[in-house]
Short mmCIF file of N, CA and C in Angstrom, two decimals:
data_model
loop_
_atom_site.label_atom_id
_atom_site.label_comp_id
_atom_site.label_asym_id
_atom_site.label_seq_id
_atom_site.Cartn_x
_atom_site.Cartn_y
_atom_site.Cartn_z
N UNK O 1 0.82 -1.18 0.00
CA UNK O 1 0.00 0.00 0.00
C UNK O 1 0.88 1.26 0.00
N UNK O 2 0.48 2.24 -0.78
CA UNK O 2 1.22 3.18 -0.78
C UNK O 2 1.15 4.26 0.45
N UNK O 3 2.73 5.07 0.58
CA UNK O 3 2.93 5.56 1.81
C UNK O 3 1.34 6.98 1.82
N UNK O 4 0.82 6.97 2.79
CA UNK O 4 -0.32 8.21 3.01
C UNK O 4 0.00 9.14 4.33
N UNK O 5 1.22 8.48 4.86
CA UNK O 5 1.14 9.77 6.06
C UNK O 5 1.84 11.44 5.58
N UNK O 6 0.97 11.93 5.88
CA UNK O 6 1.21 13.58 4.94
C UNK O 6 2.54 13.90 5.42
N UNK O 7 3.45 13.78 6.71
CA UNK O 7 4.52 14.38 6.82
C UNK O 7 5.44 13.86 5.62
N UNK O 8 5.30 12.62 5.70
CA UNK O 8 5.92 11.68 4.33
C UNK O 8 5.81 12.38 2.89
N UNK O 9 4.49 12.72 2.70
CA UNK O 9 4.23 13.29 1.33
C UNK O 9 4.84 14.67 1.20
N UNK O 10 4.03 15.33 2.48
CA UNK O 10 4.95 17.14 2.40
C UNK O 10 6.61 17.35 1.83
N UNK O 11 7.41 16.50 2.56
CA UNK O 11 8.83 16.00 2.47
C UNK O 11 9.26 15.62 1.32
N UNK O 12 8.01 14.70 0.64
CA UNK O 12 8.52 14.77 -0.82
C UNK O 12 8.50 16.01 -1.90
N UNK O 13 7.01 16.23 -1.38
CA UNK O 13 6.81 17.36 -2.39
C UNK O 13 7.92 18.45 -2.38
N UNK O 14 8.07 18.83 -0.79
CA UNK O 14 9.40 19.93 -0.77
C UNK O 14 10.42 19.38 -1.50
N UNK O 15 10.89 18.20 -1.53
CA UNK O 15 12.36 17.77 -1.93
C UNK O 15 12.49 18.17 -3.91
N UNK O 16 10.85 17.57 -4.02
CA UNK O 16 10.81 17.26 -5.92
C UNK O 16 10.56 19.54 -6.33
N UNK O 17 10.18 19.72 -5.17
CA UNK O 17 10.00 21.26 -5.85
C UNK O 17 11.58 21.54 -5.76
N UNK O 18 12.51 21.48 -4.67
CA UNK O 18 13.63 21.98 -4.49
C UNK O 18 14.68 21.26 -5.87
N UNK O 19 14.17 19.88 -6.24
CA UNK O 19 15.07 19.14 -7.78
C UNK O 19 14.79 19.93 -8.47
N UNK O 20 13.62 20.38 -8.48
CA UNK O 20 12.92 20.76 -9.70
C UNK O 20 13.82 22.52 -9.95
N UNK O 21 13.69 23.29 -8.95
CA UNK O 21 13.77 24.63 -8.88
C UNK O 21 15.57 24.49 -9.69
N UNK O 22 15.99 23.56 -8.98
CA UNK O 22 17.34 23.48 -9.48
C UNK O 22 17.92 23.12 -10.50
N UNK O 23 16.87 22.15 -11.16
CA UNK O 23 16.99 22.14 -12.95
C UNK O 23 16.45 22.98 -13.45
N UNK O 24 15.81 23.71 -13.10
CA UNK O 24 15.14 25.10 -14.24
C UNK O 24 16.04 26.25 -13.48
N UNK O 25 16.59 26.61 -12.74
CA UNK O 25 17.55 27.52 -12.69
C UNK O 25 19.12 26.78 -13.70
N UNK O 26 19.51 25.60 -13.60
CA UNK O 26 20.53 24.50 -14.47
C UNK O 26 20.21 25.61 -15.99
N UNK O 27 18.95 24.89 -16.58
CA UNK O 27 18.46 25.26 -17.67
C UNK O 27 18.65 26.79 -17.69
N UNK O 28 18.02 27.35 -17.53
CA UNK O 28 17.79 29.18 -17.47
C UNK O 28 19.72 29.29 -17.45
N UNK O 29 20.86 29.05 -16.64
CA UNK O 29 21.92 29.41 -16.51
C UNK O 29 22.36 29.07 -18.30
N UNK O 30 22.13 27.78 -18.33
CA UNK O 30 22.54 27.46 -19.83
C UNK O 30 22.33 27.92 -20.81
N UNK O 31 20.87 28.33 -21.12
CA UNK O 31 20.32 29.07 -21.86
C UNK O 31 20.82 30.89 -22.15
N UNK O 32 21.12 31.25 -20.65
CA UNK O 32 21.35 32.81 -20.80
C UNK O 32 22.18 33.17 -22.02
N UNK O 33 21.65 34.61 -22.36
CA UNK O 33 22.79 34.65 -23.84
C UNK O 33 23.82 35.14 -23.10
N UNK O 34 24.05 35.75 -21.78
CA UNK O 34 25.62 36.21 -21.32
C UNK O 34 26.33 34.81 -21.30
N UNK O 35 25.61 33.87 -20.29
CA UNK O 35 26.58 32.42 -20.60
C UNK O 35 26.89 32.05 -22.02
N UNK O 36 25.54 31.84 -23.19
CA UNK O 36 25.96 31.31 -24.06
C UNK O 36 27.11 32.36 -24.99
N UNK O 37 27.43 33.96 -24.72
CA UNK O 37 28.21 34.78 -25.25
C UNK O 37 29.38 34.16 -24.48
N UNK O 38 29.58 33.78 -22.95
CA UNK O 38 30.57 33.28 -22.51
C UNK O 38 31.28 32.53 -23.04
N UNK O 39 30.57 31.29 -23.15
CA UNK O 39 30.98 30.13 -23.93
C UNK O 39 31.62 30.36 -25.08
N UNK O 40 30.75 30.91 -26.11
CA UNK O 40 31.28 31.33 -27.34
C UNK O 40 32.73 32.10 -27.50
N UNK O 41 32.62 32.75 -26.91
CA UNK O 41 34.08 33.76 -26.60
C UNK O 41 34.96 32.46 -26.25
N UNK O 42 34.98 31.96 -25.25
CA UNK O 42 36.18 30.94 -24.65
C UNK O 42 36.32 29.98 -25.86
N UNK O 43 35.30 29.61 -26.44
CA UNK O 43 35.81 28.29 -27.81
C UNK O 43 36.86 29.47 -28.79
N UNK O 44 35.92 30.10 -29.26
CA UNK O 44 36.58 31.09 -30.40
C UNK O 44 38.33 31.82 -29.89
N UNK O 45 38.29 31.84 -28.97
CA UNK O 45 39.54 32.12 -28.16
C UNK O 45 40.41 31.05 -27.95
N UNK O 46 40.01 29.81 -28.23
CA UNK O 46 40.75 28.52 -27.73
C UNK O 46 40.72 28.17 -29.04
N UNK O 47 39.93 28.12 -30.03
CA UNK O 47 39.88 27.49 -31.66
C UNK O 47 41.37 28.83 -31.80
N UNK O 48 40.80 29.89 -31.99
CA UNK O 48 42.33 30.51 -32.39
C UNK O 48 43.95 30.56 -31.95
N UNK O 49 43.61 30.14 -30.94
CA UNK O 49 44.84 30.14 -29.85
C UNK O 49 45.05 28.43 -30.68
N UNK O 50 44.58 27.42 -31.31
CA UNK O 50 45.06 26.05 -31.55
C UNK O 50 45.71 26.97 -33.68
N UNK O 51 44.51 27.76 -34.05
CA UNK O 51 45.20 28.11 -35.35
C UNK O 51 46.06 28.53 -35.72
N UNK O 52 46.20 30.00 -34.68
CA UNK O 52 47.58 30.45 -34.29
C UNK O 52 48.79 29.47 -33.98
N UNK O 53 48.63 28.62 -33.33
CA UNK O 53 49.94 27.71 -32.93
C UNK O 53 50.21 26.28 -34.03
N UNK O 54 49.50 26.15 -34.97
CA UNK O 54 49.24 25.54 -36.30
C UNK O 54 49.87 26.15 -37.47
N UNK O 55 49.37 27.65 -37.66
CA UNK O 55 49.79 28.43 -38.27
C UNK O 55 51.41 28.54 -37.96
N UNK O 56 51.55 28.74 -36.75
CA UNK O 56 53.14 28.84 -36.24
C UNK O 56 53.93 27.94 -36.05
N UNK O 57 53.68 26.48 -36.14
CA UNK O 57 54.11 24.87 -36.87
C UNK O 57 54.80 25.19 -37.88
N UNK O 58 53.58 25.33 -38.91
CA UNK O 58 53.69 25.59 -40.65
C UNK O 58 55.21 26.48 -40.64
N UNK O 59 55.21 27.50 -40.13
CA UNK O 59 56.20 28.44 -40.80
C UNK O 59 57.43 28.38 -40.31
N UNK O 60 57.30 27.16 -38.99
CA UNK O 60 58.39 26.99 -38.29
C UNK O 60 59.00 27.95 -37.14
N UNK O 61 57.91 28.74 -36.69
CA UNK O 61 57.88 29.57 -35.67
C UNK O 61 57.49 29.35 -34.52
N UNK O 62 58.29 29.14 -33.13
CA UNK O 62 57.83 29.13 -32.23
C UNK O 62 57.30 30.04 -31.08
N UNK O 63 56.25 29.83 -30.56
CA UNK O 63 55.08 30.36 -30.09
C UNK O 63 55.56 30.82 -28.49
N UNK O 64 55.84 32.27 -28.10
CA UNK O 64 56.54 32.85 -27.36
C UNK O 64 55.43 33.26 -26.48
N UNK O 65 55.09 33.51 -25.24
CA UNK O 65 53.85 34.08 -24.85
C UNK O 65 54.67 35.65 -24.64
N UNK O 66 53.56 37.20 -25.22
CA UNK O 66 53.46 38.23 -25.35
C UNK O 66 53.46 38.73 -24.01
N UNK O 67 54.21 39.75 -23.22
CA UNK O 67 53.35 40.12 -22.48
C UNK O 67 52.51 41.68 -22.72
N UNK O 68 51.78 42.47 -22.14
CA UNK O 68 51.23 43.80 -22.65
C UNK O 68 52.36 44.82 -22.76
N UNK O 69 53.54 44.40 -21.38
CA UNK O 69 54.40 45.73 -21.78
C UNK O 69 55.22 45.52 -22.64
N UNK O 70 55.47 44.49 -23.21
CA UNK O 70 56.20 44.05 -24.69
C UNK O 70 55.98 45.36 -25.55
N UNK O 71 57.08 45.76 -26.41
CA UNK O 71 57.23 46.62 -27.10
C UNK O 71 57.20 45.98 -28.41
N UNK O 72 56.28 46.72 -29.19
CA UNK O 72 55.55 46.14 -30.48
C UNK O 72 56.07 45.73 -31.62
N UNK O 73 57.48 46.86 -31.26
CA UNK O 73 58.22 46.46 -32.41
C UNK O 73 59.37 45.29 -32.24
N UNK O 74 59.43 44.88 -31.37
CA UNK O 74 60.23 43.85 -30.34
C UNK O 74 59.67 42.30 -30.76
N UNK O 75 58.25 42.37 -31.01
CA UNK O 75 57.42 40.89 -30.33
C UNK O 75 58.88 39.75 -31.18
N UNK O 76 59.08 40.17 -32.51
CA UNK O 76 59.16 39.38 -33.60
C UNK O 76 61.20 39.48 -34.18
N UNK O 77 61.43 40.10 -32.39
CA UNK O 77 62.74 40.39 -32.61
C UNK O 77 63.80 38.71 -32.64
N UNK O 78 63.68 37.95 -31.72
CA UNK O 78 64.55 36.38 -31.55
C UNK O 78 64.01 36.17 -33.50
N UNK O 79 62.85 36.35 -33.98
CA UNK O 79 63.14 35.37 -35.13
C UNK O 79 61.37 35.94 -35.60
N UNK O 80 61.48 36.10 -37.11
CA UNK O 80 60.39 37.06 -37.85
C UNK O 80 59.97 36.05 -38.85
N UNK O 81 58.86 35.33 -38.84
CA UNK O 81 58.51 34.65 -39.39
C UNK O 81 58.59 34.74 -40.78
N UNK O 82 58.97 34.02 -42.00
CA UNK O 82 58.47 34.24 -43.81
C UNK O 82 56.78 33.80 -44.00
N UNK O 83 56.46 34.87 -44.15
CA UNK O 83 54.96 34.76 -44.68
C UNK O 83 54.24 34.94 -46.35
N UNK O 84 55.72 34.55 -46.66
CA UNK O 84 55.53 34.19 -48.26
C UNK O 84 54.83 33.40 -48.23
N UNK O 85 54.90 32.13 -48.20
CA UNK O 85 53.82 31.12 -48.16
C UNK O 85 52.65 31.11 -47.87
N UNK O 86 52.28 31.75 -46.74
CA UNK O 86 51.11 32.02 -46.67
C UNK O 86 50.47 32.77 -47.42
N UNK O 87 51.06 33.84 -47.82
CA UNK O 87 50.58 35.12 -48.52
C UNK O 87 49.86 34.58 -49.65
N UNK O 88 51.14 33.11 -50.09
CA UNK O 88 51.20 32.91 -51.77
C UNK O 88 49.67 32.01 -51.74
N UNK O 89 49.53 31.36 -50.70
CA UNK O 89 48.76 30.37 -50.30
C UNK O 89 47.44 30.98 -50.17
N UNK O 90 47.27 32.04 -49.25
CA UNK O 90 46.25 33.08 -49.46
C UNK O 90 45.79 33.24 -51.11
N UNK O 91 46.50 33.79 -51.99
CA UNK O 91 45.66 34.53 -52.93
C UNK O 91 45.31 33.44 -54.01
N UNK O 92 45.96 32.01 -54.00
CA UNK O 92 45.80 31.30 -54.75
C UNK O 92 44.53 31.01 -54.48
N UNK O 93 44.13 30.62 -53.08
CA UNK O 93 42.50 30.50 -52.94
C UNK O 93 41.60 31.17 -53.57
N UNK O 94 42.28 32.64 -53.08
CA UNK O 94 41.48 33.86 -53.56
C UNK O 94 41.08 34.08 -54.96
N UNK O 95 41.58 33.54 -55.55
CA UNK O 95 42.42 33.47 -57.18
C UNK O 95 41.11 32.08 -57.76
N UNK O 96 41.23 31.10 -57.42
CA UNK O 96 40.42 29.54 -57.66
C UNK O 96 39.05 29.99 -57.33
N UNK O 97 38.95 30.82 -55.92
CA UNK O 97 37.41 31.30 -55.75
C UNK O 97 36.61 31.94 -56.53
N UNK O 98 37.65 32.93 -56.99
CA UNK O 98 36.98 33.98 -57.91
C UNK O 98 36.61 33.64 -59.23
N UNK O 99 37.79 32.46 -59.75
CA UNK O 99 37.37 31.79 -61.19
C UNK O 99 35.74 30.55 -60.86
N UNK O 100 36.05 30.05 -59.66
CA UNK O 100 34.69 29.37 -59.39
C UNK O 100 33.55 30.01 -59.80
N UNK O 101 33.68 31.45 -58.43
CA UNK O 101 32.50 31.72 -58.84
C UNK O 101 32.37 32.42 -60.48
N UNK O 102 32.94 32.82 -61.03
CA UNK O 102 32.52 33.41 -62.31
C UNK O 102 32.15 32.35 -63.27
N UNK O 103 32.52 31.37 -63.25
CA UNK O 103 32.65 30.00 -63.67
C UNK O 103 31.36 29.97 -63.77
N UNK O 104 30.37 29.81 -62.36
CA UNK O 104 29.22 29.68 -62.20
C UNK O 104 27.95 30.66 -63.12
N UNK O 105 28.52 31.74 -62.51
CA UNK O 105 28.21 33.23 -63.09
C UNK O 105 27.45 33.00 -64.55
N UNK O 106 28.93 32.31 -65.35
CA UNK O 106 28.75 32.36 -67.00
C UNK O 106 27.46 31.04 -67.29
N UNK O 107 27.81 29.78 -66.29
CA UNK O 107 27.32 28.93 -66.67
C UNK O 107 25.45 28.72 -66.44
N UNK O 108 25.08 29.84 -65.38
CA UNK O 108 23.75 30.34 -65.10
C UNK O 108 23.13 30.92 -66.72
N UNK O 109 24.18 31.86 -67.23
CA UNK O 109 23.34 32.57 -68.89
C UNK O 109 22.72 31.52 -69.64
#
């Protein structure tokens, strides 16, 4: 038979409102756009911080941490990366994109 003494029941009910209050505050925290702007910022900050140090693989540059009073013209003084490659690497895309799309362009008439 199921439990009927009300102190029993009250006790639950308080306990399942207090689960409850605490997954919909869970939810509501997750949901907020300041958290979800949080979030976003820390990936996009951590995705670049892995491209940057990818990027700086490639060219054979190693990855020095900056500090603010670093002098600007200094950062790149031990060793100045060649960004020929990239550059060259850059416009060739730029270059294939642009014939794509016109490609398309002509083949729409």
């Amino acid at each position: 038979m199921a439990d009927t003494d009300p102190d029993e029941l009250e006790r639950r009910i308080a306990q399942t409102r207090a689960e409850l209050a605490q997954t919909v505050d869970a939810i509501a925290d997750r949901v907020s756009p300041k958290r979800v702007a949080e979030r976003t910022v820390a990936d996009v900050k951590s995705r670049a911080g892995h491209f940057v140090a990818s990027v700086g693989d490639a060219l054979g540059v190693t990855a020095r941490p900056v500090e603010y009073a670093d002098d600007p013209e200094r950062v790149w003084e031990d060793e100045r990366p060649d960004l020929a490659p990239v550059l060259i690497g850059i416009g060739a895309v730029l270059v294939v994109g642009a014939a794509i799309m016109l490609w398309r362009r002509r083949k729409r008439r």
